[in-house]
Short mmCIF file of C-alpha atoms in Angstrom, two decimals:
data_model
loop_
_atom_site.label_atom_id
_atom_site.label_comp_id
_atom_site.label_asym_id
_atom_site.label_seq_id
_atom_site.Cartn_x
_atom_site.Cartn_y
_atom_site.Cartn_z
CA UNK A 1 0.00 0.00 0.00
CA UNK A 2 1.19 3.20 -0.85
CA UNK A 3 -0.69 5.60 1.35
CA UNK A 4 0.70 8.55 -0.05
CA UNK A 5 -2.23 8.21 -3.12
CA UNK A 6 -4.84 8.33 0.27
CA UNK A 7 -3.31 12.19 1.40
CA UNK A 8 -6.54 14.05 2.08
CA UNK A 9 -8.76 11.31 0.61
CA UNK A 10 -11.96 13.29 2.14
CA UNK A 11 -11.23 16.00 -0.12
CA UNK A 12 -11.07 14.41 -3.88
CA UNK A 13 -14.37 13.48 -5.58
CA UNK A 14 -15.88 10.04 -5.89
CA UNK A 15 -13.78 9.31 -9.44
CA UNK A 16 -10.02 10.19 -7.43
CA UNK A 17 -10.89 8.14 -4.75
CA UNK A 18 -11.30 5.01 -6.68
CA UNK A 19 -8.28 6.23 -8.64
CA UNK A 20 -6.38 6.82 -5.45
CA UNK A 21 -7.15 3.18 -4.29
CA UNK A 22 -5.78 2.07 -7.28
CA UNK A 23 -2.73 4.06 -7.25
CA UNK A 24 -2.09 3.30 -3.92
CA UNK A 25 -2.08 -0.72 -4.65
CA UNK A 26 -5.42 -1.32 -2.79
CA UNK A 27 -7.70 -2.20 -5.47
CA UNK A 28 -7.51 -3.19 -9.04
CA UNK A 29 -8.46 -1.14 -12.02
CA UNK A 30 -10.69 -4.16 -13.00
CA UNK A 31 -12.85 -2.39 -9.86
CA UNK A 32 -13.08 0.90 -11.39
CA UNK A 33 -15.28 -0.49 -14.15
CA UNK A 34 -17.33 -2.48 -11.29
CA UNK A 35 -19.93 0.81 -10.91
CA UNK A 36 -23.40 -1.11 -11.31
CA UNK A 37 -21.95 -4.90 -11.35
CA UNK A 38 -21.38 -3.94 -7.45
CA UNK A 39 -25.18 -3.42 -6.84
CA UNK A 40 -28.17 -6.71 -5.96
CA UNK A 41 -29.60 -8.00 -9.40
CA UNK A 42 -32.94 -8.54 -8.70
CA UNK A 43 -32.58 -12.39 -9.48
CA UNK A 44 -29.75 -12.38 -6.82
CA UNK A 45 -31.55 -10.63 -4.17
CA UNK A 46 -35.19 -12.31 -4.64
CA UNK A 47 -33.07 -15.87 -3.80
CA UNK A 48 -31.48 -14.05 -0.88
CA UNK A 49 -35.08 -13.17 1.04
CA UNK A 50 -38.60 -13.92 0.80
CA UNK A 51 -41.48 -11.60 -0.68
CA UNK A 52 -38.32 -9.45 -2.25
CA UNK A 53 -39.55 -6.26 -3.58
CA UNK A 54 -36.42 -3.76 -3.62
CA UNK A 55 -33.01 -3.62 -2.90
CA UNK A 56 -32.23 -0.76 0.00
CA UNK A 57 -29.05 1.22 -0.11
CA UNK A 58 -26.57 2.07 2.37
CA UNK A 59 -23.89 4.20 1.56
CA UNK A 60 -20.30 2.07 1.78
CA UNK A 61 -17.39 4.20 2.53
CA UNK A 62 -13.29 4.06 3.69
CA UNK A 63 -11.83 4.25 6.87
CA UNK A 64 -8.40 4.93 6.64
CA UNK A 65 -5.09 5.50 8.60
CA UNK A 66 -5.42 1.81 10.09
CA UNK A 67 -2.36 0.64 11.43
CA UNK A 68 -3.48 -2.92 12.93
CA UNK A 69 -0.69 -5.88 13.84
CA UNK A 70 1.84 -3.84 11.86
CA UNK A 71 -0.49 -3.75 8.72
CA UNK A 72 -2.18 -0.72 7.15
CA UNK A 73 -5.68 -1.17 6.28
CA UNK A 74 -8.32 0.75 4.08
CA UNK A 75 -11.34 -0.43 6.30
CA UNK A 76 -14.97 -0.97 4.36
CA UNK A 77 -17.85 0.82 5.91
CA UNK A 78 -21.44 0.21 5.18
CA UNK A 79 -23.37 2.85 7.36
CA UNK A 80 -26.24 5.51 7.20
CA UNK A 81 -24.85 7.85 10.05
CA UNK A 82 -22.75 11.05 9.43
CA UNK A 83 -19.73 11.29 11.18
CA UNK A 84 -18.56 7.81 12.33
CA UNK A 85 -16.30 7.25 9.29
CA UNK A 86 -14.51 10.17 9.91
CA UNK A 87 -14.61 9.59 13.37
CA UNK A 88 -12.96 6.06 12.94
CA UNK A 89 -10.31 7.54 10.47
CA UNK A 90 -9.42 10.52 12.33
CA UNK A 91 -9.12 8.24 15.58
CA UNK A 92 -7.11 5.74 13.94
CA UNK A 93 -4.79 8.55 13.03
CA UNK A 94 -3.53 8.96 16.67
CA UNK A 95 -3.14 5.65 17.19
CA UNK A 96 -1.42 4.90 14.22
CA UNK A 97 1.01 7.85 15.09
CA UNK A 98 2.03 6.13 18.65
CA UNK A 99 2.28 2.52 17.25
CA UNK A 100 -1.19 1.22 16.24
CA UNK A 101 -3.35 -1.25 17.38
CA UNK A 102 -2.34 -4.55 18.96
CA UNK A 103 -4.80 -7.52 18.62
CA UNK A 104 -5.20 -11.18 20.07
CA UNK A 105 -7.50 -13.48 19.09
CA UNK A 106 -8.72 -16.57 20.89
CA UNK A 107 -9.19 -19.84 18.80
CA UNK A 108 -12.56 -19.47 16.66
CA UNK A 109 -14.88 -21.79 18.86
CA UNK A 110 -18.28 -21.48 18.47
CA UNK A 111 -21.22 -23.55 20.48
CA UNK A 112 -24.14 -25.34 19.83
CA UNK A 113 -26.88 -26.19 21.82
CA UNK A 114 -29.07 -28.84 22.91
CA UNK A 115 -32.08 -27.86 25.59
CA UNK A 116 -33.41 -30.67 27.38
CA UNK A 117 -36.19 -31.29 29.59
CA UNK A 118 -38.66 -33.28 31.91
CA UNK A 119 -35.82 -35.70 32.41
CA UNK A 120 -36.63 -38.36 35.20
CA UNK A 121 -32.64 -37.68 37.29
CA UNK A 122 -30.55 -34.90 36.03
CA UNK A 123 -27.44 -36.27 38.40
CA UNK A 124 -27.76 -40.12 36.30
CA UNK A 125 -28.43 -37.77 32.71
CA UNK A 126 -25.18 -35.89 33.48
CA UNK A 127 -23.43 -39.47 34.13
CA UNK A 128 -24.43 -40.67 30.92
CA UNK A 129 -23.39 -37.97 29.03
CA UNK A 130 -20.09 -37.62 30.23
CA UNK A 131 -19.78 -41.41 29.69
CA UNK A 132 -20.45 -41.17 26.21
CA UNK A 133 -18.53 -37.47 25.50
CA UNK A 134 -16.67 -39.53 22.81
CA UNK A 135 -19.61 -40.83 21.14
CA UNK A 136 -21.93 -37.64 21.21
CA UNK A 137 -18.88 -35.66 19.14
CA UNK A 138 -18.42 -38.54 17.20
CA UNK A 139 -22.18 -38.31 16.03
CA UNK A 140 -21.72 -34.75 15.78
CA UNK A 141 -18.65 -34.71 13.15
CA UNK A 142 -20.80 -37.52 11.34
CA UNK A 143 -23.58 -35.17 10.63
CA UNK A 144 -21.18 -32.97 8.90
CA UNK A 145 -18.12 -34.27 7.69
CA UNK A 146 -17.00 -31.66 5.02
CA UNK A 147 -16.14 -29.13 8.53
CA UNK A 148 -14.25 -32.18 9.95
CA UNK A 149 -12.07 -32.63 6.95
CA UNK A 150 -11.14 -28.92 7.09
CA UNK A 151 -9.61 -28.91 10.20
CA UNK A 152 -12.66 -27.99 12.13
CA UNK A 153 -15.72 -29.89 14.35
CA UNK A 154 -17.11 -30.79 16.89
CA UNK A 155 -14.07 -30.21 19.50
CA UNK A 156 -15.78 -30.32 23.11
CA UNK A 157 -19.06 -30.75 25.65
CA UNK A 158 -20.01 -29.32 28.58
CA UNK A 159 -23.39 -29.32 30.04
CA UNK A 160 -25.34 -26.29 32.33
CA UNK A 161 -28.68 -27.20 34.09
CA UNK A 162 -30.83 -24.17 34.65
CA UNK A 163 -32.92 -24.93 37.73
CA UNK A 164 -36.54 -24.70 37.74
CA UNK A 165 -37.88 -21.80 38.63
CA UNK A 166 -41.25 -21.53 40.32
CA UNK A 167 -41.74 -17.60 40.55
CA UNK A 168 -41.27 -17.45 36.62
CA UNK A 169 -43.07 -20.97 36.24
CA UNK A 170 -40.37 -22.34 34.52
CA UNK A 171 -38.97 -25.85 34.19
CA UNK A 172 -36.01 -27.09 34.61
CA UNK A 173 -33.51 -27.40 31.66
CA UNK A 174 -30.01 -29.24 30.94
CA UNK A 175 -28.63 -28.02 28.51
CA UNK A 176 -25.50 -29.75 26.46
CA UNK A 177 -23.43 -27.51 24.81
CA UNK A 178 -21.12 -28.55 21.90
CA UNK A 179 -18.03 -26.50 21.06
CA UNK A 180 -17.15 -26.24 17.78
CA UNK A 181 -14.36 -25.38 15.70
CA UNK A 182 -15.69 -23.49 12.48
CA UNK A 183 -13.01 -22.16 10.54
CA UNK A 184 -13.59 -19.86 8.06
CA UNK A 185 -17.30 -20.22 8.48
CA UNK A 186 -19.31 -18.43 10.77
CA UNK A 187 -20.69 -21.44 11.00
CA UNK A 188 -24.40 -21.18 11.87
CA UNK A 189 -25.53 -24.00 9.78
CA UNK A 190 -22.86 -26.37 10.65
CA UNK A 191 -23.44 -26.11 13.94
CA UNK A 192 -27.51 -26.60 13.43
CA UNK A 193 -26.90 -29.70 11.51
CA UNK A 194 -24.72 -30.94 13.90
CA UNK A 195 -26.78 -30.06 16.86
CA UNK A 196 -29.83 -31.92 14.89
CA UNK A 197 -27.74 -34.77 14.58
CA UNK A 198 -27.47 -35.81 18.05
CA UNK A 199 -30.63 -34.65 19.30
CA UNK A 200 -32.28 -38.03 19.08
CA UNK A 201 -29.13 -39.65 20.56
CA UNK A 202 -28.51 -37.48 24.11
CA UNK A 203 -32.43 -38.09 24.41
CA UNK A 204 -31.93 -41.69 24.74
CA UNK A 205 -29.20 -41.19 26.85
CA UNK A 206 -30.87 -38.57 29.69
CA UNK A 207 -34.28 -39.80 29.35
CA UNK A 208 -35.51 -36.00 28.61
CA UNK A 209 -36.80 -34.59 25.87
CA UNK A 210 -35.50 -32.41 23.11
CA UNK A 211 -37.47 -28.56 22.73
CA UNK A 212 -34.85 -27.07 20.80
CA UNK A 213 -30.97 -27.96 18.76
CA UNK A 214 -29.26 -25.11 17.96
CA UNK A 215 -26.41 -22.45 17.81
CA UNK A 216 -25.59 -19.67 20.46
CA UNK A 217 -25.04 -16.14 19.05
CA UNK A 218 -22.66 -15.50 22.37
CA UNK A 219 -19.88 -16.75 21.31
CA UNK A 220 -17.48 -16.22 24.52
CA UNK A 221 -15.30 -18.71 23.27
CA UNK A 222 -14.62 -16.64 20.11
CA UNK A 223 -13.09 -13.51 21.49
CA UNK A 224 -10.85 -10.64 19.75
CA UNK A 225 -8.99 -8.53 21.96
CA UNK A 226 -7.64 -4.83 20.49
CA UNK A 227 -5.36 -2.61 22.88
CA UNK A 228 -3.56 0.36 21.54
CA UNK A 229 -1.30 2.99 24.00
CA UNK A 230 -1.21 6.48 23.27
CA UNK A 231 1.50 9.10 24.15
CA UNK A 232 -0.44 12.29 25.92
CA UNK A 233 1.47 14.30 23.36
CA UNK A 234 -0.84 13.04 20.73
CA UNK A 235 -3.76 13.89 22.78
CA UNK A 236 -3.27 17.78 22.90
CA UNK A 237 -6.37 19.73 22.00
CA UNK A 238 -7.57 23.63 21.43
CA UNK A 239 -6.85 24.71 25.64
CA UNK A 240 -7.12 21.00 26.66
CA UNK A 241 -3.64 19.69 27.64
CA UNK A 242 -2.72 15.93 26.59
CA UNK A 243 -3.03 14.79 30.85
CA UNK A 244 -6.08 16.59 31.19
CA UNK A 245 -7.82 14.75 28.09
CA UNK A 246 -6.27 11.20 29.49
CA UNK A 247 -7.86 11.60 32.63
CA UNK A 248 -11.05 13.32 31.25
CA UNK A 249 -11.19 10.23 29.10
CA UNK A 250 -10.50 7.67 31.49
CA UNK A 251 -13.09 9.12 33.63
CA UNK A 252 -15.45 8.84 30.90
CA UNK A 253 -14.97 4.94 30.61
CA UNK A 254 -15.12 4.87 34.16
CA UNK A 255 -18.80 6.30 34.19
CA UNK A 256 -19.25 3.54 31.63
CA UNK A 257 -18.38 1.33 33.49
CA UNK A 258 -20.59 1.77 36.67
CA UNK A 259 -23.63 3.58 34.67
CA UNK A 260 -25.65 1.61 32.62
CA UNK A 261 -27.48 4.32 31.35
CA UNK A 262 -24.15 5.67 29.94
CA UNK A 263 -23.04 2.47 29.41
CA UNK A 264 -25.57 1.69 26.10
CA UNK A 265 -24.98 5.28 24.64
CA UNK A 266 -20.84 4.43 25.23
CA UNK A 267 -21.39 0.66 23.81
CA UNK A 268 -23.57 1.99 20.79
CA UNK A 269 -20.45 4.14 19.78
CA UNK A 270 -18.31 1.05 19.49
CA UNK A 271 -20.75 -0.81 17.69
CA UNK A 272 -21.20 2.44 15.43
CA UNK A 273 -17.91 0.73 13.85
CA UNK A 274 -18.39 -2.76 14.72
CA UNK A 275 -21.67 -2.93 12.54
CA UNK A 276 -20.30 -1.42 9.80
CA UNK A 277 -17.39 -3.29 9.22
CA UNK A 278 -19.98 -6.33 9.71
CA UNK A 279 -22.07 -5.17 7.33
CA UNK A 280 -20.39 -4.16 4.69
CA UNK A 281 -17.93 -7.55 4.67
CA UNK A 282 -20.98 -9.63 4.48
CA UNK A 283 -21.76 -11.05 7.92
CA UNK A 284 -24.67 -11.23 10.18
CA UNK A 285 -24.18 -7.47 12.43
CA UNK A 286 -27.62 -8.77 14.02
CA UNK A 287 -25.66 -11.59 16.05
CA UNK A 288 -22.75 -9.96 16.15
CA UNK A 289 -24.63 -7.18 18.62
CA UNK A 290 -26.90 -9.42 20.20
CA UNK A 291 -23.41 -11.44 21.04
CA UNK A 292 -21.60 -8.28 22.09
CA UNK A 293 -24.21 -6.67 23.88
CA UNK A 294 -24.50 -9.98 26.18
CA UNK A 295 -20.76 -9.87 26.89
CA UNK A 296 -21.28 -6.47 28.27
CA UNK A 297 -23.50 -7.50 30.63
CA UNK A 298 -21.45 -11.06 32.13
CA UNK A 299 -20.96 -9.52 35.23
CA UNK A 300 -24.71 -9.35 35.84
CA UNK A 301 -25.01 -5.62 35.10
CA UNK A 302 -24.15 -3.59 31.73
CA UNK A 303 -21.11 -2.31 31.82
CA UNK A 304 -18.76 -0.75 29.20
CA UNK A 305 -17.17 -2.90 26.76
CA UNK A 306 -13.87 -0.96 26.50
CA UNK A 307 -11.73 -0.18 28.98
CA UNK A 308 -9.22 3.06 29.78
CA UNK A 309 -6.13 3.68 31.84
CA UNK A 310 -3.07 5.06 33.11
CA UNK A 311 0.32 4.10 31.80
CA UNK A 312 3.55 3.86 34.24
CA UNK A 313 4.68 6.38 32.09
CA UNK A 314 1.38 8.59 32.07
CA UNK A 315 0.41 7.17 28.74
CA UNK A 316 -3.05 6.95 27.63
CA UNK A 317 -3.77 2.77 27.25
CA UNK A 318 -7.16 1.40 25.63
CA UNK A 319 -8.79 -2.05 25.33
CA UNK A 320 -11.81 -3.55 24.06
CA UNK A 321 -12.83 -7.57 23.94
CA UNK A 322 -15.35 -8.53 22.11
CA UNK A 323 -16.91 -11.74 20.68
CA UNK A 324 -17.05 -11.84 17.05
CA UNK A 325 -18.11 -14.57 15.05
CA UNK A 326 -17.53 -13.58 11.75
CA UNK A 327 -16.59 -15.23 8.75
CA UNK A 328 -14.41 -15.17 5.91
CA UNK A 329 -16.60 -17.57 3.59
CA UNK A 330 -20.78 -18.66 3.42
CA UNK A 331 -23.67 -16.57 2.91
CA UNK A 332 -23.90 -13.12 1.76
CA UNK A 333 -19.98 -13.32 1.80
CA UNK A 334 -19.90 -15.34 -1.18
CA UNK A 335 -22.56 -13.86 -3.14
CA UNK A 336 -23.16 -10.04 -2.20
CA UNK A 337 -20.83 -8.74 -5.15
CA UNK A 338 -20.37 -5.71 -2.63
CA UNK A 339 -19.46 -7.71 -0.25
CA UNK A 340 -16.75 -9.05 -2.39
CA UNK A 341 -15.98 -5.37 -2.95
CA UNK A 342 -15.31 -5.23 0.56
CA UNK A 343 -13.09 -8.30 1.03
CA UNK A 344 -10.69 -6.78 -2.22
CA UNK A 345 -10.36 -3.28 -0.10
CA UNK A 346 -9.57 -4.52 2.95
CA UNK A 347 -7.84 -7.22 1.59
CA UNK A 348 -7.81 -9.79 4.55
CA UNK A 349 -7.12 -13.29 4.16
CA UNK A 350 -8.78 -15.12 7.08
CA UNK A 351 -11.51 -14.75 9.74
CA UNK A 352 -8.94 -13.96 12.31
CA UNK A 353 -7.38 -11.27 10.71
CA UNK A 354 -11.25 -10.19 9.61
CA UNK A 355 -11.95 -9.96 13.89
CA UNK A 356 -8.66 -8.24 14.40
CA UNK A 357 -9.88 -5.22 12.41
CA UNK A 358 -13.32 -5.08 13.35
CA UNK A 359 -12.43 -5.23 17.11
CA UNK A 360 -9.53 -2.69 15.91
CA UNK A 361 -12.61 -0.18 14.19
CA UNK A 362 -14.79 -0.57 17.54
CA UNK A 363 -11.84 0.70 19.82
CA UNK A 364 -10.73 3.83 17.36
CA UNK A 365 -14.27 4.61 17.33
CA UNK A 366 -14.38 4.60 21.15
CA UNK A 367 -11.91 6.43 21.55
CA UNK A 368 -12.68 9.34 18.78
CA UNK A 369 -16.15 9.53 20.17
CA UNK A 370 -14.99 9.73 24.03
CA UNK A 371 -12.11 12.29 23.16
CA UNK A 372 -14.77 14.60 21.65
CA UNK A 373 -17.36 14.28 24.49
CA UNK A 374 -14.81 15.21 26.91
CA UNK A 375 -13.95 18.24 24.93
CA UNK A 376 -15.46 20.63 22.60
CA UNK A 377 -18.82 17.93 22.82
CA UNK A 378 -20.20 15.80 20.24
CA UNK A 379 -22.01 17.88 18.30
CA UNK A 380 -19.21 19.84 16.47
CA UNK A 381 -18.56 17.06 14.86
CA UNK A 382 -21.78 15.96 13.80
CA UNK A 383 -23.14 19.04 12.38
CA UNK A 384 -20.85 19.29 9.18
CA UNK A 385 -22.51 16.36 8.00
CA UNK A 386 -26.15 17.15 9.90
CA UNK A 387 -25.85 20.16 7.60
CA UNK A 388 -24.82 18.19 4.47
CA UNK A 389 -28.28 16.14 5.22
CA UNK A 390 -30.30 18.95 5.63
CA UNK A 391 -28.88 21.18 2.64
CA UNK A 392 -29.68 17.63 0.17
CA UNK A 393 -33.25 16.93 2.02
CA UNK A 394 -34.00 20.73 1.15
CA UNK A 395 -33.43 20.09 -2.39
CA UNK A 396 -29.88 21.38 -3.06
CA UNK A 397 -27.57 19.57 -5.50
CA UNK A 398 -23.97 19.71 -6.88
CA UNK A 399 -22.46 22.67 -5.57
CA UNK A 400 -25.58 24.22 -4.24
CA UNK A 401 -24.82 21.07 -1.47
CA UNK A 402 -21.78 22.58 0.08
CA UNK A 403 -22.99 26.01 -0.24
CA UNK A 404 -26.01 25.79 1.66
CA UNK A 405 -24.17 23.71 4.28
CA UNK A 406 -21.61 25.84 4.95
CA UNK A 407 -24.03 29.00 5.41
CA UNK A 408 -26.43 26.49 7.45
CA UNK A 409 -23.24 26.01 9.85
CA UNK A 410 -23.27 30.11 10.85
CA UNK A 411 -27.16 29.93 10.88
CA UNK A 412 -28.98 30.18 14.08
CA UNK A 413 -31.38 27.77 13.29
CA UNK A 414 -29.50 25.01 11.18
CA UNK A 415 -33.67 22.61 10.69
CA UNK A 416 -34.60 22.30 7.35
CA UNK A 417 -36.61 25.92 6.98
CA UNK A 418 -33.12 27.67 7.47
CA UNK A 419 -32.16 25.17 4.57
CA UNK A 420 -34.68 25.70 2.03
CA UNK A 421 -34.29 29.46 3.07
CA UNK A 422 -31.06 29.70 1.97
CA UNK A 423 -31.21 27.31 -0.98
CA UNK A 424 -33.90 29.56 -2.63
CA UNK A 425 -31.44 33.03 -1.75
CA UNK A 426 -28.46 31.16 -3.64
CA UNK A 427 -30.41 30.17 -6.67
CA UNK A 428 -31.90 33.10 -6.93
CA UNK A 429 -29.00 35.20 -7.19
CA UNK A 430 -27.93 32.54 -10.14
CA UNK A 431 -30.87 33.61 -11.64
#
């Protein structure tokens, strides 16, 4: 990558973007001619859903200055908002400048379950299970070999029992939880198949019976870790000294952290990034969230997902874990030709190195959005686009666009009236 070609890549127009990207080694000039071939055919999207009427758009965008595990990245973006791509990239600047972001990432276990119930001695069930551990994964990898032969499977069991509970009126449950190695999958029908398989089979073996086989979305045995460290010197701002924003900002996790009323507006800032990266490579944001949103609440209250603190040497350190169960192949992935878009941008080559990104975007988002609310405010930020919305909902097009928004930014009302007010004053004096 040549990031040179990228220098003030807000700035050029649609055409020297794509140009830029292709300068800079990113994409191919095969993807310039792309244009249309990028969008649903509407063969392709009636087999993707039911009842299909239309495709709707979101607007897919770059992230840049990524510096993740050593590698830059130009990071895909599929996302209505205003603000939060500039917001990742201008986050991702800092970090970049004091080293970049350092990832982990657990081995890619996901788990299936098996819920059980009205069985005649839970203590003999468990027994038998155990006894026959081998023999339940066994029946597992035979009801899908094609994962086995990858590499992947059925890997482990482990079984919960969720006592009855009278003052809900609920029974009691034991539940049998496969873990499962995926690979590049995300895996969801794997798993189901599997779990299916060996329904019939622990039934025999605890007596119970079977309500329901299936995968968990909280996949806490398929975490990705980011952590980046920031010199104060980096975080100078306007009259705010780099210590003061540090502390401010570790504060502001802290709140997070023991508010759980601040703690979902905090969260929905990370996942501002996390969604988008989800979305626009292809994978399912819906259980993605659902997952992450859970882990945020595994202490038995929601808390915030990232976490902030003080270096030795004064040193501004960040973290965020997360479980993300993406994948690299299957569904949408292989088919959404914008989705392969996405996959030739970023240009990762594995679900790992997929997580370590997205888990990279959540933290740079954090941290952009938590740097602004403990100075100047979030709003500053948001109105140069707000007023980009407003001057196009009022009507205004090609350059009338940037006119009108920069006038609505001195305005005292900046609504849609002030818009159309001054959208009628500028084309009448082209008149």
């Amino acid at each position: 990558m040549d990031k040179a070609y990228l220098d003030k890549f807000y700035k050029k127009s649609l055409t020297e973007r794509m140009d830029a990207l292709v300068d800079a080694n990113i994409l191919s000039s095969d993807d310039l001619l792309l244009n249309e071939g990028l969008l649903l055919s509407d063969e392709l999207a009636d087999n993707m859903i039911e009842n299909y009427l239309i495709t709707y758009q979101l607007p897919l965008g770059a992230a840049l200055n990524f510096l993740i595990d050593g590698k830059d990245y130009v990071v895909p973006m599929a996302i209505e908002e205003p603000s939060v791509i500039a917001a990742a990239s201008a986050g991702a600047k800092i970090i970049a400048q004091a080293g970049g972001f350092k990832t982990t990432i657990s081995e890619r276990i996901m788990i299936g379950q098996v819920a059980l119930k009205n069985i005649p001695d839970i203590s003999l069930a468990k027994i038998n299970l155990t006894n026959h551990k081998k023999d339940i994964l066994k029946k597992a990898n035979a009801a899908h070999p094609s994962i086995v032969n990858r590499g992947g499977g059925a890997k482990d069991l482990s079984i919960r029992v969720i006592e009855q509970d009278e003052e809900a009126a609920t029974p009691e449950f034991l539940i049998v939880h496969i873990h499962i190695a995926t690979m590049e999958a995300m895996g969801a029908n794997i798993i189901n198949t599997m779990m299916e398989g060996i329904t019939g089979y622990l039934e025999s073996l605890t007596g119970g019976t079977a309500l329901m086989s299936i995968l968990s979305n909280y996949a806490t045995e398929c975490l990705a870790t980011a952590t980046c460290q920031i010199s104060v010197d980096l975080l100078k701002r306007n009259d705010f000294s780099g210590e003061d924003i540090r502390d401010r900002l570790i504060e502001a996790g802290q709140l997070a952290y023991v508010d759980p009323y601040r703690a979902v507006t905090h969260n929905k800032g990370i996942m501002n990034g996390i969604d988008a990266v989800v979305l626009a490579s292809g994978n399912d944001w819906r259980a993605i969230s659902a997952g992450v949103h859970a882990y945020a609440s595994r202490s038995g209250q929601y808390r915030a997902l990232s976490s902030w603190k003080k270096a030795e040497n004064g040193d501004l350190i960040g973290e965020l874990t997360l479980p993300l169960p993406v994948g690299s192949v299957g569904g949408s992935i292989s088919i959404h030709p914008a989705a392969q878009f996405s996959k030739r941008l970023l240009g990762y080559q594995s679900a790992k190195e997929l997580e370590a990104v997205i888990v990279s975007v959540g933290l740079a988002q954090n941290f952009s959005a938590l740097k602004a609310l403990v100075t100047e405010g979030i709003q500053k930020g948001h109105m140069g686009l707000q007023a980009r919305s407003l001057a196009i909902s009022a009507g205004a097009t090609g350059k009338a666009i940037e006119q009108v928004s920069e006038q609505l930014k001195h305005a005292k009302n900046m609504n849609l009236a002030t818009a159309k007010e001054l959208l009628q004053e500028i084309l009448s004096l082209e008149e």
